[in-house]
Short mmCIF file of N, CA and C in Angstrom, two decimals:
data_model
loop_
_atom_site.label_atom_id
_atom_site.label_comp_id
_atom_site.label_asym_id
_atom_site.label_seq_id
_atom_site.Cartn_x
_atom_site.Cartn_y
_atom_site.Cartn_z
N GLN A 131 -0.21 -3.55 60.92
CA GLN A 131 -0.42 -2.63 59.80
C GLN A 131 -1.24 -1.43 60.27
N VAL A 132 -0.77 -0.25 59.94
CA VAL A 132 -1.47 0.99 60.29
C VAL A 132 -1.66 1.81 59.02
N GLN A 133 -2.86 2.25 58.78
CA GLN A 133 -3.13 3.16 57.66
C GLN A 133 -3.42 4.53 58.23
N LEU A 134 -2.86 5.54 57.58
CA LEU A 134 -2.99 6.92 58.05
C LEU A 134 -3.62 7.78 56.97
N VAL A 135 -4.55 8.62 57.37
CA VAL A 135 -5.20 9.53 56.43
C VAL A 135 -5.18 10.93 57.02
N GLU A 136 -4.49 11.84 56.33
CA GLU A 136 -4.44 13.23 56.78
C GLU A 136 -5.62 14.02 56.21
N SER A 137 -6.00 15.04 56.92
CA SER A 137 -7.03 15.96 56.44
C SER A 137 -6.81 17.31 57.10
N GLY A 138 -7.52 18.32 56.60
CA GLY A 138 -7.45 19.63 57.22
C GLY A 138 -6.59 20.64 56.49
N GLY A 139 -5.93 20.21 55.43
CA GLY A 139 -5.12 21.16 54.67
C GLY A 139 -6.00 22.11 53.89
N GLY A 140 -5.36 23.11 53.29
CA GLY A 140 -6.11 24.07 52.50
C GLY A 140 -5.32 25.33 52.25
N LEU A 141 -6.02 26.35 51.81
CA LEU A 141 -5.42 27.65 51.50
C LEU A 141 -5.76 28.62 52.63
N VAL A 142 -4.76 29.30 53.15
CA VAL A 142 -4.97 30.24 54.24
C VAL A 142 -4.05 31.44 54.04
N GLN A 143 -4.47 32.57 54.53
CA GLN A 143 -3.63 33.76 54.43
C GLN A 143 -2.55 33.73 55.51
N ALA A 144 -1.47 34.43 55.24
CA ALA A 144 -0.40 34.54 56.22
C ALA A 144 -0.96 35.08 57.53
N GLY A 145 -0.52 34.49 58.63
CA GLY A 145 -1.02 34.86 59.93
C GLY A 145 -2.19 34.02 60.40
N GLY A 146 -2.75 33.25 59.49
CA GLY A 146 -3.89 32.42 59.82
C GLY A 146 -3.51 31.11 60.48
N SER A 147 -4.53 30.27 60.69
CA SER A 147 -4.34 29.00 61.38
C SER A 147 -5.02 27.86 60.62
N LEU A 148 -4.48 26.69 60.79
CA LEU A 148 -5.08 25.46 60.30
C LEU A 148 -4.80 24.36 61.32
N ARG A 149 -5.69 23.39 61.37
CA ARG A 149 -5.43 22.21 62.19
C ARG A 149 -5.49 20.98 61.29
N LEU A 150 -4.39 20.29 61.20
CA LEU A 150 -4.33 19.05 60.44
C LEU A 150 -4.68 17.89 61.35
N SER A 151 -5.37 16.92 60.78
CA SER A 151 -5.70 15.70 61.50
C SER A 151 -5.07 14.51 60.79
N CYS A 152 -4.78 13.49 61.57
CA CYS A 152 -4.22 12.25 61.04
C CYS A 152 -5.00 11.10 61.66
N ALA A 153 -5.89 10.51 60.89
CA ALA A 153 -6.71 9.42 61.38
C ALA A 153 -6.02 8.09 61.09
N ALA A 154 -5.90 7.28 62.13
CA ALA A 154 -5.18 6.01 62.01
C ALA A 154 -6.13 4.83 62.14
N SER A 155 -5.90 3.83 61.34
CA SER A 155 -6.63 2.57 61.49
C SER A 155 -5.83 1.64 62.37
N GLY A 156 -6.45 0.58 62.83
CA GLY A 156 -5.72 -0.39 63.63
C GLY A 156 -5.77 -0.08 65.11
N ARG A 157 -5.39 -1.05 65.91
CA ARG A 157 -5.50 -0.92 67.35
C ARG A 157 -4.17 -0.67 68.04
N THR A 158 -3.14 -0.37 67.25
CA THR A 158 -1.82 -0.20 67.84
C THR A 158 -1.32 1.24 67.77
N PHE A 159 -2.20 2.16 67.43
CA PHE A 159 -1.80 3.56 67.24
C PHE A 159 -1.05 4.09 68.45
N SER A 160 -1.54 3.81 69.63
CA SER A 160 -0.94 4.38 70.84
C SER A 160 0.43 3.81 71.15
N SER A 161 0.80 2.74 70.50
CA SER A 161 2.11 2.15 70.76
C SER A 161 3.22 2.80 69.93
N TYR A 162 2.85 3.68 69.04
CA TYR A 162 3.81 4.33 68.15
C TYR A 162 3.96 5.81 68.47
N ALA A 163 5.18 6.30 68.29
CA ALA A 163 5.35 7.75 68.23
C ALA A 163 4.73 8.24 66.92
N MET A 164 4.26 9.47 66.94
CA MET A 164 3.66 10.05 65.74
C MET A 164 4.43 11.30 65.35
N GLY A 165 4.73 11.39 64.08
CA GLY A 165 5.48 12.54 63.59
C GLY A 165 4.76 13.23 62.45
N TRP A 166 5.12 14.48 62.25
CA TRP A 166 4.66 15.24 61.08
C TRP A 166 5.90 15.71 60.32
N PHE A 167 5.82 15.57 59.01
CA PHE A 167 6.86 16.04 58.12
C PHE A 167 6.20 16.91 57.04
N ARG A 168 7.01 17.66 56.32
CA ARG A 168 6.48 18.44 55.21
C ARG A 168 7.48 18.49 54.08
N GLN A 169 6.93 18.68 52.88
CA GLN A 169 7.78 18.78 51.70
C GLN A 169 7.28 19.92 50.83
N ALA A 170 8.12 20.92 50.70
CA ALA A 170 7.81 22.06 49.83
C ALA A 170 8.28 21.74 48.41
N PRO A 171 7.71 22.42 47.42
CA PRO A 171 8.10 22.17 46.03
C PRO A 171 9.61 22.35 45.83
N GLY A 172 10.23 21.37 45.22
CA GLY A 172 11.65 21.44 44.93
C GLY A 172 12.56 21.21 46.11
N LYS A 173 11.99 20.86 47.25
CA LYS A 173 12.80 20.65 48.45
C LYS A 173 12.61 19.23 48.98
N GLU A 174 13.54 18.81 49.81
CA GLU A 174 13.41 17.51 50.44
C GLU A 174 12.40 17.58 51.58
N ARG A 175 11.86 16.42 51.88
CA ARG A 175 10.93 16.34 53.00
C ARG A 175 11.68 16.63 54.30
N GLU A 176 11.05 17.41 55.17
CA GLU A 176 11.71 17.79 56.42
C GLU A 176 10.83 17.51 57.62
N PHE A 177 11.49 17.27 58.74
CA PHE A 177 10.81 17.02 60.00
C PHE A 177 10.14 18.28 60.50
N VAL A 178 8.94 18.11 61.08
CA VAL A 178 8.21 19.22 61.67
C VAL A 178 8.02 19.02 63.18
N ALA A 179 7.47 17.85 63.55
CA ALA A 179 7.15 17.64 64.97
C ALA A 179 6.97 16.15 65.23
N VAL A 180 7.13 15.78 66.50
CA VAL A 180 6.91 14.40 66.92
C VAL A 180 6.33 14.40 68.33
N CYS A 181 5.47 13.42 68.61
CA CYS A 181 5.02 13.22 69.98
C CYS A 181 5.08 11.74 70.30
N SER A 182 5.24 11.46 71.56
CA SER A 182 5.35 10.09 72.02
C SER A 182 4.01 9.37 71.92
N GLY A 183 4.03 8.08 72.14
CA GLY A 183 2.82 7.28 72.05
C GLY A 183 1.71 7.76 72.97
N SER A 184 2.08 8.21 74.14
CA SER A 184 1.10 8.72 75.10
C SER A 184 0.72 10.16 74.80
N GLY A 185 1.55 10.84 74.02
CA GLY A 185 1.34 12.26 73.76
C GLY A 185 1.96 13.16 74.80
N GLY A 186 2.58 12.57 75.81
CA GLY A 186 3.11 13.36 76.90
C GLY A 186 4.41 14.06 76.61
N THR A 187 5.12 13.61 75.61
CA THR A 187 6.39 14.21 75.23
C THR A 187 6.33 14.64 73.78
N THR A 188 6.74 15.87 73.52
CA THR A 188 6.72 16.39 72.16
C THR A 188 8.04 17.09 71.85
N TYR A 189 8.30 17.20 70.57
CA TYR A 189 9.48 17.93 70.11
C TYR A 189 9.15 18.54 68.76
N LEU A 190 9.50 19.81 68.59
CA LEU A 190 9.20 20.51 67.34
C LEU A 190 10.46 21.09 66.73
N ALA A 191 10.45 21.17 65.43
CA ALA A 191 11.56 21.81 64.73
C ALA A 191 11.62 23.28 65.10
N ASP A 192 12.81 23.84 65.09
CA ASP A 192 12.98 25.24 65.46
C ASP A 192 12.13 26.17 64.59
N SER A 193 11.97 25.79 63.32
CA SER A 193 11.24 26.65 62.39
C SER A 193 9.77 26.80 62.72
N VAL A 194 9.23 25.89 63.52
CA VAL A 194 7.80 25.95 63.85
C VAL A 194 7.54 26.10 65.35
N LYS A 195 8.59 26.05 66.13
CA LYS A 195 8.45 26.13 67.58
C LYS A 195 7.79 27.45 67.96
N GLY A 196 6.80 27.37 68.85
CA GLY A 196 6.08 28.56 69.26
C GLY A 196 4.88 28.88 68.39
N ARG A 197 4.79 28.23 67.23
CA ARG A 197 3.66 28.46 66.32
C ARG A 197 2.82 27.20 66.13
N PHE A 198 3.46 26.04 66.10
CA PHE A 198 2.76 24.77 65.88
C PHE A 198 2.71 23.98 67.18
N THR A 199 1.67 23.17 67.28
CA THR A 199 1.52 22.26 68.42
C THR A 199 1.12 20.89 67.90
N ILE A 200 1.78 19.86 68.39
CA ILE A 200 1.42 18.49 68.02
C ILE A 200 0.72 17.84 69.20
N SER A 201 -0.32 17.07 68.91
CA SER A 201 -1.04 16.38 69.96
C SER A 201 -1.70 15.14 69.37
N ARG A 202 -2.28 14.33 70.24
CA ARG A 202 -2.96 13.13 69.77
C ARG A 202 -4.05 12.75 70.76
N ASP A 203 -5.06 12.06 70.24
CA ASP A 203 -6.15 11.52 71.06
C ASP A 203 -6.20 10.03 70.75
N ASN A 204 -5.58 9.24 71.58
CA ASN A 204 -5.49 7.80 71.30
C ASN A 204 -6.86 7.12 71.36
N ALA A 205 -7.77 7.66 72.12
CA ALA A 205 -9.11 7.09 72.16
C ALA A 205 -9.81 7.22 70.81
N LYS A 206 -9.42 8.24 70.05
CA LYS A 206 -9.99 8.45 68.72
C LYS A 206 -9.06 7.99 67.61
N ASN A 207 -7.89 7.45 67.98
CA ASN A 207 -6.91 7.03 66.98
C ASN A 207 -6.58 8.17 66.02
N THR A 208 -6.43 9.36 66.56
CA THR A 208 -6.22 10.53 65.73
C THR A 208 -5.12 11.42 66.31
N GLY A 209 -4.28 11.91 65.42
CA GLY A 209 -3.27 12.87 65.79
C GLY A 209 -3.56 14.21 65.15
N TYR A 210 -2.93 15.26 65.70
CA TYR A 210 -3.22 16.60 65.23
C TYR A 210 -1.95 17.42 65.10
N LEU A 211 -2.00 18.39 64.21
CA LEU A 211 -0.96 19.41 64.13
C LEU A 211 -1.68 20.74 64.03
N GLN A 212 -1.66 21.49 65.12
CA GLN A 212 -2.26 22.82 65.15
C GLN A 212 -1.22 23.81 64.68
N MET A 213 -1.55 24.55 63.64
CA MET A 213 -0.60 25.47 63.02
C MET A 213 -1.15 26.89 63.12
N ASN A 214 -0.47 27.73 63.86
CA ASN A 214 -0.86 29.12 64.04
C ASN A 214 0.19 30.05 63.43
N SER A 215 -0.18 31.29 63.23
CA SER A 215 0.75 32.29 62.70
C SER A 215 1.47 31.77 61.46
N LEU A 216 0.70 31.23 60.56
CA LEU A 216 1.29 30.61 59.37
C LEU A 216 1.99 31.63 58.49
N LYS A 217 3.05 31.17 57.87
CA LYS A 217 3.87 31.99 56.98
C LYS A 217 3.89 31.37 55.59
N PRO A 218 4.15 32.16 54.57
CA PRO A 218 4.23 31.59 53.22
C PRO A 218 5.24 30.44 53.13
N GLU A 219 6.31 30.51 53.88
CA GLU A 219 7.31 29.44 53.84
C GLU A 219 6.83 28.14 54.49
N ASP A 220 5.65 28.16 55.10
CA ASP A 220 5.07 26.92 55.62
C ASP A 220 4.33 26.15 54.53
N THR A 221 4.21 26.73 53.36
CA THR A 221 3.55 26.06 52.25
C THR A 221 4.26 24.77 51.89
N ALA A 222 3.52 23.67 51.90
CA ALA A 222 4.11 22.35 51.65
C ALA A 222 3.01 21.30 51.69
N VAL A 223 3.37 20.10 51.28
CA VAL A 223 2.54 18.94 51.55
C VAL A 223 2.96 18.39 52.91
N TYR A 224 1.99 18.22 53.78
CA TYR A 224 2.26 17.75 55.14
C TYR A 224 1.87 16.28 55.26
N TYR A 225 2.78 15.51 55.86
CA TYR A 225 2.59 14.08 56.02
C TYR A 225 2.63 13.72 57.50
N CYS A 226 1.74 12.84 57.90
CA CYS A 226 1.90 12.25 59.22
C CYS A 226 2.48 10.85 59.06
N ALA A 227 3.14 10.40 60.11
CA ALA A 227 3.79 9.11 60.09
C ALA A 227 3.84 8.56 61.51
N VAL A 228 3.88 7.26 61.64
CA VAL A 228 4.01 6.64 62.95
C VAL A 228 5.14 5.63 62.92
N GLY A 229 5.77 5.48 64.07
CA GLY A 229 6.89 4.55 64.17
C GLY A 229 7.62 4.79 65.48
N SER A 230 8.94 4.83 65.39
CA SER A 230 9.76 5.08 66.57
C SER A 230 10.02 6.57 66.72
N TRP A 231 10.30 6.99 67.94
CA TRP A 231 10.61 8.39 68.19
C TRP A 231 11.83 8.79 67.38
N GLY A 232 11.74 9.94 66.71
CA GLY A 232 12.90 10.42 65.99
C GLY A 232 12.55 11.59 65.09
N VAL A 233 13.59 12.20 64.53
CA VAL A 233 13.41 13.32 63.61
C VAL A 233 13.73 12.95 62.18
N GLY A 234 14.20 11.74 61.98
CA GLY A 234 14.52 11.28 60.63
C GLY A 234 13.43 10.40 60.06
N GLU A 235 13.31 10.42 58.75
CA GLU A 235 12.26 9.64 58.11
C GLU A 235 12.38 8.15 58.39
N LYS A 236 13.60 7.68 58.56
CA LYS A 236 13.80 6.25 58.75
C LYS A 236 13.25 5.74 60.07
N SER A 237 12.92 6.63 60.98
CA SER A 237 12.33 6.21 62.26
C SER A 237 10.89 5.77 62.11
N TYR A 238 10.27 6.14 60.99
CA TYR A 238 8.83 5.97 60.84
C TYR A 238 8.50 4.86 59.86
N ARG A 239 7.59 4.02 60.28
CA ARG A 239 7.26 2.82 59.50
C ARG A 239 6.07 3.04 58.58
N TYR A 240 5.09 3.80 59.03
CA TYR A 240 3.87 3.98 58.24
C TYR A 240 3.66 5.47 57.96
N TRP A 241 3.21 5.75 56.73
CA TRP A 241 3.04 7.13 56.28
C TRP A 241 1.66 7.35 55.68
N GLY A 242 1.14 8.56 55.86
CA GLY A 242 -0.06 8.95 55.17
C GLY A 242 0.25 9.45 53.78
N GLN A 243 -0.80 9.84 53.06
CA GLN A 243 -0.64 10.25 51.67
C GLN A 243 -0.33 11.74 51.54
N GLY A 244 -0.50 12.48 52.61
CA GLY A 244 -0.18 13.90 52.61
C GLY A 244 -1.39 14.78 52.36
N THR A 245 -1.30 16.00 52.86
CA THR A 245 -2.33 17.01 52.65
C THR A 245 -1.65 18.34 52.35
N GLN A 246 -2.17 19.05 51.37
CA GLN A 246 -1.54 20.28 50.92
C GLN A 246 -1.92 21.45 51.81
N VAL A 247 -0.93 22.21 52.21
CA VAL A 247 -1.14 23.46 52.94
C VAL A 247 -0.51 24.58 52.11
N THR A 248 -1.29 25.58 51.79
CA THR A 248 -0.80 26.71 51.03
C THR A 248 -1.09 27.99 51.80
N VAL A 249 -0.04 28.76 52.03
CA VAL A 249 -0.17 30.01 52.78
C VAL A 249 0.13 31.16 51.83
N SER A 250 -0.85 32.01 51.64
CA SER A 250 -0.68 33.15 50.74
C SER A 250 -0.21 34.37 51.51
N SER A 251 0.57 35.20 50.82
CA SER A 251 1.12 36.40 51.48
C SER A 251 0.21 37.60 51.30
#
């Protein structure tokens, strides 16, 4: 069993930056791939980024490539999503999840409760 708690969301102006954190309970965090997803109002949840259990391999959605970075610190049982050059269209609730490597929701077994990110123009 893994419990995930996201933090770091908030209101930021376009062009600004935020760093989301995902704190995990349990001793198996490093054995799972970690992903970030987001859901904007009226839209389906979409994949943002994933990194391997070691953090050595990452993959990002085209919409955030070059602006967002995913990383993790297994010693701290914490994952991160560094978001730079934010745009209003990045406004969404952001979720972290752990499970198997993949871009689909079904790859992930455990989910956090989400954190709101709002980007003003």
